[in-house]
Amino acid sequence: MATAMSCQREPACFAFLCSNAVAAPQPIDRLNFDIASADFHRGRASVWATLEMRGEARSEGGTCEALTLLGFDEGFLRPFIRAVLEAAATRVPHRMSIRPDPDYPEAPRVVDYVRSSGGMPITELVVIPYDQVLAIVVPVDSAEIEETLFQLPRTDTFLRAFTRMSHLADAALRDTITEMSRLGRIVETAPVPEAQPRKATSTRPKVP
């Protein structure tokens, strides 16, 4: 399924906007959702996905490098899209609290790759609406200090396309979870073959 969209007609689409970003601020020409990894452990399937951006080459001979903005598990995408749409419609900031997984409290559920190339865990995300854009920010130390990771256009055309792409990505994530769970149950219930007794051997030379 196509989980990528062009943003070239949306000049307000930018990323790496905070002061401690790993890259300079740059326009987003293309957004894409991708499945980074999938796992089945202790009877449970899980998927890790990413939101990536790509910028077109700005000079002759330049390259258009793909950069990851967010990494998240399968439970993040629906609430995030809901927050984006509610903030755009109501013009009221929407604050998301990201609670740890009770089965894996030590594992982050959402990380941003804007402030750290290795990923920085996020426990709270805020979508702030402005006249033309929606800022995706994270609180730092206190609610009064925030860092902007990236901003998305608040136009109807962008929101429709972004929502459609997100729904396709979410469906792909959940289909992957369902299929992995089915295969995992088959593997878990499959009979384990009995170990065949090994024939005794000896390296001692035979008596003539």
Short mmCIF file of N, CA and C in Angstrom, two decimals, residues 29 55-65:
data_model
loop_
_atom_site.label_atom_id
_atom_site.label_comp_id
_atom_site.label_asym_id
_atom_site.label_seq_id
_atom_site.Cartn_x
_atom_site.Cartn_y
_atom_site.Cartn_z
N ASP A 29 9.81 17.68 1.53
CA ASP A 29 9.24 17.51 0.19
C ASP A 29 8.38 16.25 0.09
N GLY A 55 13.85 15.31 1.48
CA GLY A 55 13.96 16.60 0.81
C GLY A 55 14.61 16.45 -0.54
N GLU A 56 14.15 17.19 -1.52
CA GLU A 56 14.73 17.11 -2.84
C GLU A 56 16.11 17.77 -2.86
N ALA A 57 16.94 17.34 -3.80
CA ALA A 57 18.27 17.94 -3.94
C ALA A 57 18.14 19.41 -4.30
N ARG A 58 18.83 20.28 -3.57
CA ARG A 58 18.72 21.72 -3.78
C ARG A 58 19.77 22.28 -4.73
N SER A 59 20.72 21.45 -5.10
CA SER A 59 21.76 21.91 -6.01
C SER A 59 22.08 20.80 -7.00
N GLU A 60 22.71 21.16 -8.09
CA GLU A 60 23.05 20.17 -9.11
C GLU A 60 24.05 19.17 -8.54
N GLY A 61 23.75 17.92 -8.68
CA GLY A 61 24.61 16.89 -8.15
C GLY A 61 24.37 16.57 -6.68
N GLY A 62 23.44 17.29 -6.04
CA GLY A 62 23.16 17.04 -4.63
C GLY A 62 22.30 15.79 -4.46
N THR A 63 22.24 15.30 -3.24
CA THR A 63 21.46 14.11 -2.93
C THR A 63 20.24 14.47 -2.10
N CYS A 64 19.20 13.66 -2.19
CA CYS A 64 18.00 13.86 -1.40
C CYS A 64 17.95 12.77 -0.34
N GLU A 65 18.42 13.09 0.84
CA GLU A 65 18.58 12.11 1.91
C GLU A 65 17.27 11.92 2.66
#
